[in-house]
Amino acid sequence: MGATPVWSVDPRTGKQREQVAVEATPGEVDEAVRAAHAARAALTDRTARVAFLRAAADLLDESAAHVIEAADAETALGPGRLTGELARTTGQLRAFADAVDEGAYLDVRIDHADPALSPPRPDLRRYKVPLGVVAVYAASNFPLAFSVPGGDTASALAAGCPVVVKAHPDHPATSELCASLLRRAAVAVGLPAEVVAVVHGFEAGLELVRHPLVAAAGFTGSIRGGRALFDAAAARPVPIPFHGELGSLNPVVVTPAAAAERAEEIGAGLAASVTLGVGQFCVKPGLVLVPAGGDGDRLTSALTKALGETEPGVLLDHRMRENFVAGVGERAALPGVTAPVTPGSGGEHTVGAGYLTVDAARLLAGGAHEVLLEECFGPVTVVVRYADQHEAAGVLSLLGGNLSATLQLSTAETGGAPGPAGELIAQVTGLAGRIVVNGWPTGVAVAPAQHHGGPYPAATSHSTSVGGTAVERWLRPVAYQSVPEALLPAELREANPLGLPRRVTGEQARTPGH
């Protein structure tokens, strides 16, 4: 039986562009993992890691035209969107380089011995060490920022972990190109190229998560695919951490006062958020609670107008297009569901944006309408008309975990006593990893305070995949008790030869002048 080819496909036509690779055999997965494992010692040098991450960012920027052309050909996301995504990608790499250089991520803590305490305290010194080889499962909708050179890879390398990426079948050529740039950057700073590897194929992905030398995994994708890999990671003889981002409805609540104050503005903003990237963002608002009555009608009229003027778009692949058309068709056929702007097929290779509406009472009754509480990937949202705050709270109580939750509040609600708005904040805090007020969830800023995750099924852990603390996923703490100075890691020695920020017997400390 011959090797299975991996083709690059043009989503604008559905036609194959070129054969990029072949699907990896179990032996080839084993070879890639073992080579990465052997290269891990080279990543212990923080200075080399900093140079590597910055060199990788520079090479990607220098190759921008080629990278963007390759990604657009395979995803139809467009040069404008991909230019921004590449900037985000290189920005992540440089941000992690800065974090490694600064060293606070190691969380160095030293408690000196104190025999006068009861019981006596021994000398304790704690910091974090890398886990080992990390398996990264690339996302379909972000061929750069959440794929081969993306945040999982950047944060794992920053932690000192080699990476083996399971490329997404929607952009294999882009994956190979970006991997080659990362490997070139590694060699340029004196690291082995094997610190980054790419494999292709569904079975290769399963082999990867089961490999005994893989120490952790990061995933961005569907609930079904992510849960299968999560279960495989847990079923290993030695289970490993599996940090998966699986799916999210990203509810929005529009209060009556907000609808009265700026219905048209909210409707137009919602349309822009739902259709951004042809609705293929993991934080697309998929369920919107709008008050019944005239102010809510003004909001939906503005939404109808904006979505009605939106041109059909191309999804990432034709399988997603078919799933989208079938998904909206199933939802639109439910009793009591209407489609003021009908989403679905926009042509042979495109889809049209739209939205569905339903009364909150229908959702609260359960039954077949529960499908409206599941993510539908593409340019569609469900508008739920609620009669009062009790009904809105009831719908929210039906939801699982989400990446984000958004509240559209009035000026009075944001400036006065908490009241009902405070109760809403408290309720959605239990549902989501990021709470947005008077904005839209699409657009996840890469910043130290960012959290991109949430309760299951939004994610399989409580970690973030965006922002500086994403590096923590690939580290584990180790404490050294009463270890002689000469035998301690340099990071924990009393003189602090590396000039790291650290807490010494409860006080923040750093070598003077560093």
PDB file of N, CA and C in Angstrom, residues 151-207:
ATOM      1  N   GLY A 151       1.039  30.456  18.524  1.00  0.00           N
ATOM      2  CA  GLY A 151       1.213  30.654  19.954  1.00  0.00           C
ATOM      3  C   GLY A 151       1.594  29.409  20.721  1.00  0.00           C
ATOM      4  N   ASP A 152       1.026  28.243  20.363  1.00  0.00           N
ATOM      5  CA  ASP A 152       1.415  27.012  21.060  1.00  0.00           C
ATOM      6  C   ASP A 152       2.883  26.697  20.826  1.00  0.00           C
ATOM      7  N   THR A 153       3.302  26.796  19.571  1.00  0.00           N
ATOM      8  CA  THR A 153       4.698  26.527  19.240  1.00  0.00           C
ATOM      9  C   THR A 153       5.613  27.540  19.914  1.00  0.00           C
ATOM     10  N   ALA A 154       5.293  28.822  19.806  1.00  0.00           N
ATOM     11  CA  ALA A 154       6.141  29.866  20.370  1.00  0.00           C
ATOM     12  C   ALA A 154       6.276  29.715  21.878  1.00  0.00           C
ATOM     13  N   SER A 155       5.159  29.453  22.565  1.00  0.00           N
ATOM     14  CA  SER A 155       5.219  29.339  24.026  1.00  0.00           C
ATOM     15  C   SER A 155       5.941  28.076  24.463  1.00  0.00           C
ATOM     16  N   ALA A 156       5.774  26.977  23.717  1.00  0.00           N
ATOM     17  CA  ALA A 156       6.484  25.747  24.062  1.00  0.00           C
ATOM     18  C   ALA A 156       7.992  25.910  23.878  1.00  0.00           C
ATOM     19  N   LEU A 157       8.398  26.504  22.764  1.00  0.00           N
ATOM     20  CA  LEU A 157       9.827  26.754  22.550  1.00  0.00           C
ATOM     21  C   LEU A 157      10.374  27.701  23.604  1.00  0.00           C
ATOM     22  N   ALA A 158       9.596  28.708  23.979  1.00  0.00           N
ATOM     23  CA  ALA A 158      10.025  29.632  25.022  1.00  0.00           C
ATOM     24  C   ALA A 158      10.255  28.895  26.339  1.00  0.00           C
ATOM     25  N   ALA A 159       9.417  27.904  26.621  1.00  0.00           N
ATOM     26  CA  ALA A 159       9.570  27.125  27.845  1.00  0.00           C
ATOM     27  C   ALA A 159      10.778  26.196  27.800  1.00  0.00           C
ATOM     28  N   GLY A 160      11.345  25.986  26.613  1.00  0.00           N
ATOM     29  CA  GLY A 160      12.464  25.070  26.454  1.00  0.00           C
ATOM     30  C   GLY A 160      12.054  23.704  25.960  1.00  0.00           C
ATOM     31  N   CYS A 161      10.864  23.609  25.355  1.00  0.00           N
ATOM     32  CA  CYS A 161      10.338  22.339  24.870  1.00  0.00           C
ATOM     33  C   CYS A 161      10.411  22.251  23.348  1.00  0.00           C
ATOM     34  N   PRO A 162      11.023  21.213  22.778  1.00  0.00           N
ATOM     35  CA  PRO A 162      10.936  21.004  21.327  1.00  0.00           C
ATOM     36  C   PRO A 162       9.491  20.741  20.932  1.00  0.00           C
ATOM     37  N   VAL A 163       9.169  20.968  19.670  1.00  0.00           N
ATOM     38  CA  VAL A 163       7.790  20.888  19.199  1.00  0.00           C
ATOM     39  C   VAL A 163       7.690  19.996  17.966  1.00  0.00           C
ATOM     40  N   VAL A 164       6.699  19.117  17.967  1.00  0.00           N
ATOM     41  CA  VAL A 164       6.316  18.381  16.759  1.00  0.00           C
ATOM     42  C   VAL A 164       4.886  18.785  16.443  1.00  0.00           C
ATOM     43  N   VAL A 165       4.688  19.409  15.290  1.00  0.00           N
ATOM     44  CA  VAL A 165       3.378  19.935  14.912  1.00  0.00           C
ATOM     45  C   VAL A 165       2.676  18.951  13.986  1.00  0.00           C
ATOM     46  N   LYS A 166       1.426  18.661  14.310  1.00  0.00           N
ATOM     47  CA  LYS A 166       0.578  17.940  13.368  1.00  0.00           C
ATOM     48  C   LYS A 166      -0.113  19.010  12.514  1.00  0.00           C
ATOM     49  N   ALA A 167       0.311  19.118  11.257  1.00  0.00           N
ATOM     50  CA  ALA A 167      -0.194  20.173  10.379  1.00  0.00           C
ATOM     51  C   ALA A 167      -1.675  19.978  10.092  1.00  0.00           C
ATOM     52  N   HIS A 168      -2.382  21.097   9.885  1.00  0.00           N
ATOM     53  CA  HIS A 168      -3.791  20.996   9.512  1.00  0.00           C
ATOM     54  C   HIS A 168      -3.888  20.734   8.013  1.00  0.00           C
ATOM     55  N   PRO A 169      -4.790  19.836   7.603  1.00  0.00           N
ATOM     56  CA  PRO A 169      -4.891  19.505   6.166  1.00  0.00           C
ATOM     57  C   PRO A 169      -5.366  20.654   5.289  1.00  0.00           C
ATOM     58  N   ASP A 170      -5.905  21.726   5.880  1.00  0.00           N
ATOM     59  CA  ASP A 170      -6.369  22.854   5.070  1.00  0.00           C
ATOM     60  C   ASP A 170      -5.234  23.731   4.553  1.00  0.00           C
ATOM     61  N   HIS A 171      -4.055  23.658   5.164  1.00  0.00           N
ATOM     62  CA  HIS A 171      -2.955  24.512   4.690  1.00  0.00           C
ATOM     63  C   HIS A 171      -1.592  23.810   4.829  1.00  0.00           C
ATOM     64  N   PRO A 172      -1.432  22.674   4.174  1.00  0.00           N
ATOM     65  CA  PRO A 172      -0.170  21.928   4.319  1.00  0.00           C
ATOM     66  C   PRO A 172       1.036  22.641   3.723  1.00  0.00           C
ATOM     67  N   ALA A 173       0.853  23.339   2.604  1.00  0.00           N
ATOM     68  CA  ALA A 173       1.993  24.035   1.993  1.00  0.00           C
ATOM     69  C   ALA A 173       2.464  25.177   2.887  1.00  0.00           C
ATOM     70  N   THR A 174       1.523  25.916   3.450  1.00  0.00           N
ATOM     71  CA  THR A 174       1.885  26.980   4.381  1.00  0.00           C
ATOM     72  C   THR A 174       2.599  26.411   5.591  1.00  0.00           C
ATOM     73  N   SER A 175       2.133  25.262   6.063  1.00  0.00           N
ATOM     74  CA  SER A 175       2.755  24.614   7.218  1.00  0.00           C
ATOM     75  C   SER A 175       4.197  24.235   6.925  1.00  0.00           C
ATOM     76  N   GLU A 176       4.434  23.646   5.772  1.00  0.00           N
ATOM     77  CA  GLU A 176       5.795  23.242   5.417  1.00  0.00           C
ATOM     78  C   GLU A 176       6.700  24.457   5.248  1.00  0.00           C
ATOM     79  N   LEU A 177       6.176  25.509   4.640  1.00  0.00           N
ATOM     80  CA  LEU A 177       6.969  26.725   4.452  1.00  0.00           C
ATOM     81  C   LEU A 177       7.354  27.320   5.800  1.00  0.00           C
ATOM     82  N   CYS A 178       6.386  27.455   6.696  1.00  0.00           N
ATOM     83  CA  CYS A 178       6.680  28.058   7.999  1.00  0.00           C
ATOM     84  C   CYS A 178       7.622  27.183   8.819  1.00  0.00           C
ATOM     85  N   ALA A 179       7.450  25.860   8.730  1.00  0.00           N
ATOM     86  CA  ALA A 179       8.362  24.966   9.448  1.00  0.00           C
ATOM     87  C   ALA A 179       9.788  25.123   8.946  1.00  0.00           C
ATOM     88  N   SER A 180       9.937  25.265   7.641  1.00  0.00           N
ATOM     89  CA  SER A 180      11.289  25.424   7.092  1.00  0.00           C
ATOM     90  C   SER A 180      11.936  26.718   7.583  1.00  0.00           C
ATOM     91  N   LEU A 181      11.136  27.769   7.738  1.00  0.00           N
ATOM     92  CA  LEU A 181      11.671  29.038   8.245  1.00  0.00           C
ATOM     93  C   LEU A 181      12.066  28.917   9.710  1.00  0.00           C
ATOM     94  N   LEU A 182      11.259  28.229  10.507  1.00  0.00           N
ATOM     95  CA  LEU A 182      11.606  28.036  11.909  1.00  0.00           C
ATOM     96  C   LEU A 182      12.873  27.199  12.055  1.00  0.00           C
ATOM     97  N   ARG A 183      12.990  26.177  11.234  1.00  0.00           N
ATOM     98  CA  ARG A 183      14.172  25.316  11.312  1.00  0.00           C
ATOM     99  C   ARG A 183      15.424  26.073  10.849  1.00  0.00           C
ATOM    100  N   ARG A 184      15.273  26.913   9.845  1.00  0.00           N
ATOM    101  CA  ARG A 184      16.394  27.757   9.420  1.00  0.00           C
ATOM    102  C   ARG A 184      16.828  28.698  10.530  1.00  0.00           C
ATOM    103  N   ALA A 185      15.862  29.263  11.225  1.00  0.00           N
ATOM    104  CA  ALA A 185      16.172  30.166  12.323  1.00  0.00           C
ATOM    105  C   ALA A 185      16.915  29.432  13.433  1.00  0.00           C
ATOM    106  N   ALA A 186      16.495  28.196  13.716  1.00  0.00           N
ATOM    107  CA  ALA A 186      17.173  27.411  14.750  1.00  0.00           C
ATOM    108  C   ALA A 186      18.636  27.184  14.388  1.00  0.00           C
ATOM    109  N   VAL A 187      18.878  26.738  13.179  1.00  0.00           N
ATOM    110  CA  VAL A 187      20.246  26.464  12.735  1.00  0.00           C
ATOM    111  C   VAL A 187      21.086  27.738  12.739  1.00  0.00           C
ATOM    112  N   ALA A 188      20.475  28.856  12.370  1.00  0.00           N
ATOM    113  CA  ALA A 188      21.207  30.124  12.288  1.00  0.00           C
ATOM    114  C   ALA A 188      21.746  30.569  13.649  1.00  0.00           C
ATOM    115  N   VAL A 189      21.077  30.158  14.744  1.00  0.00           N
ATOM    116  CA  VAL A 189      21.558  30.555  16.073  1.00  0.00           C
ATOM    117  C   VAL A 189      22.260  29.407  16.793  1.00  0.00           C
ATOM    118  N   GLY A 190      22.547  28.336  16.058  1.00  0.00           N
ATOM    119  CA  GLY A 190      23.317  27.243  16.624  1.00  0.00           C
ATOM    120  C   GLY A 190      22.522  26.146  17.284  1.00  0.00           C
ATOM    121  N   LEU A 191      21.205  26.116  17.074  1.00  0.00           N
ATOM    122  CA  LEU A 191      20.367  25.050  17.611  1.00  0.00           C
ATOM    123  C   LEU A 191      20.102  23.998  16.538  1.00  0.00           C
ATOM    124  N   PRO A 192      19.840  22.761  16.930  1.00  0.00           N
ATOM    125  CA  PRO A 192      19.508  21.739  15.932  1.00  0.00           C
ATOM    126  C   PRO A 192      18.157  22.014  15.290  1.00  0.00           C
ATOM    127  N   ALA A 193      18.050  21.744  14.002  1.00  0.00           N
ATOM    128  CA  ALA A 193      16.786  21.969  13.288  1.00  0.00           C
ATOM    129  C   ALA A 193      15.664  21.129  13.870  1.00  0.00           C
ATOM    130  N   GLU A 194      16.016  20.015  14.505  1.00  0.00           N
ATOM    131  CA  GLU A 194      15.005  19.078  14.997  1.00  0.00           C
ATOM    132  C   GLU A 194      14.198  19.611  16.172  1.00  0.00           C
ATOM    133  N   VAL A 195      14.489  20.816  16.656  1.00  0.00           N
ATOM    134  CA  VAL A 195      13.655  21.378  17.729  1.00  0.00           C
ATOM    135  C   VAL A 195      12.251  21.695  17.226  1.00  0.00           C
ATOM    136  N   VAL A 196      12.072  21.726  15.888  1.00  0.00           N
ATOM    137  CA  VAL A 196      10.745  21.903  15.290  1.00  0.00           C
ATOM    138  C   VAL A 196      10.575  20.870  14.186  1.00  0.00           C
ATOM    139  N   ALA A 197       9.476  20.148  14.211  1.00  0.00           N
ATOM    140  CA  ALA A 197       9.173  19.177  13.153  1.00  0.00           C
ATOM    141  C   ALA A 197       7.692  19.252  12.824  1.00  0.00           C
ATOM    142  N   VAL A 198       7.345  18.792  11.617  1.00  0.00           N
ATOM    143  CA  VAL A 198       5.957  18.766  11.157  1.00  0.00           C
ATOM    144  C   VAL A 198       5.628  17.384  10.623  1.00  0.00           C
ATOM    145  N   VAL A 199       4.457  16.869  10.998  1.00  0.00           N
ATOM    146  CA  VAL A 199       3.954  15.629  10.424  1.00  0.00           C
ATOM    147  C   VAL A 199       2.550  15.887   9.885  1.00  0.00           C
ATOM    148  N   HIS A 200       2.136  15.055   8.930  1.00  0.00           N
ATOM    149  CA  HIS A 200       0.823  15.203   8.302  1.00  0.00           C
ATOM    150  C   HIS A 200       0.028  13.917   8.468  1.00  0.00           C
ATOM    151  N   GLY A 201      -1.313  14.057   8.533  1.00  0.00           N
ATOM    152  CA  GLY A 201      -2.193  12.905   8.509  1.00  0.00           C
ATOM    153  C   GLY A 201      -2.935  12.673   9.811  1.00  0.00           C
ATOM    154  N   PHE A 202      -4.185  12.201   9.683  1.00  0.00           N
ATOM    155  CA  PHE A 202      -5.031  11.946  10.848  1.00  0.00           C
ATOM    156  C   PHE A 202      -4.416  10.908  11.778  1.00  0.00           C
ATOM    157  N   GLU A 203      -3.962   9.800  11.211  1.00  0.00           N
ATOM    158  CA  GLU A 203      -3.375   8.748  12.031  1.00  0.00           C
ATOM    159  C   GLU A 203      -2.082   9.222  12.682  1.00  0.00           C
ATOM    160  N   ALA A 204      -1.349  10.087  11.971  1.00  0.00           N
ATOM    161  CA  ALA A 204      -0.126  10.642  12.556  1.00  0.00           C
ATOM    162  C   ALA A 204      -0.455  11.441  13.812  1.00  0.00           C
ATOM    163  N   GLY A 205      -1.594  12.121  13.797  1.00  0.00           N
ATOM    164  CA  GLY A 205      -2.000  12.873  14.971  1.00  0.00           C
ATOM    165  C   GLY A 205      -2.266  11.985  16.172  1.00  0.00           C
ATOM    166  N   LEU A 206      -2.883  10.835  15.939  1.00  0.00           N
ATOM    167  CA  LEU A 206      -3.120   9.886  17.025  1.00  0.00           C
ATOM    168  C   LEU A 206      -1.816   9.277  17.521  1.00  0.00           C
ATOM    169  N   GLU A 207      -0.937   8.911  16.589  1.00  0.00           N
ATOM    170  CA  GLU A 207       0.365   8.358  16.977  1.00  0.00           C
ATOM    171  C   GLU A 207       1.139   9.360  17.823  1.00  0.00           C
TER     172      GLU A 207
END
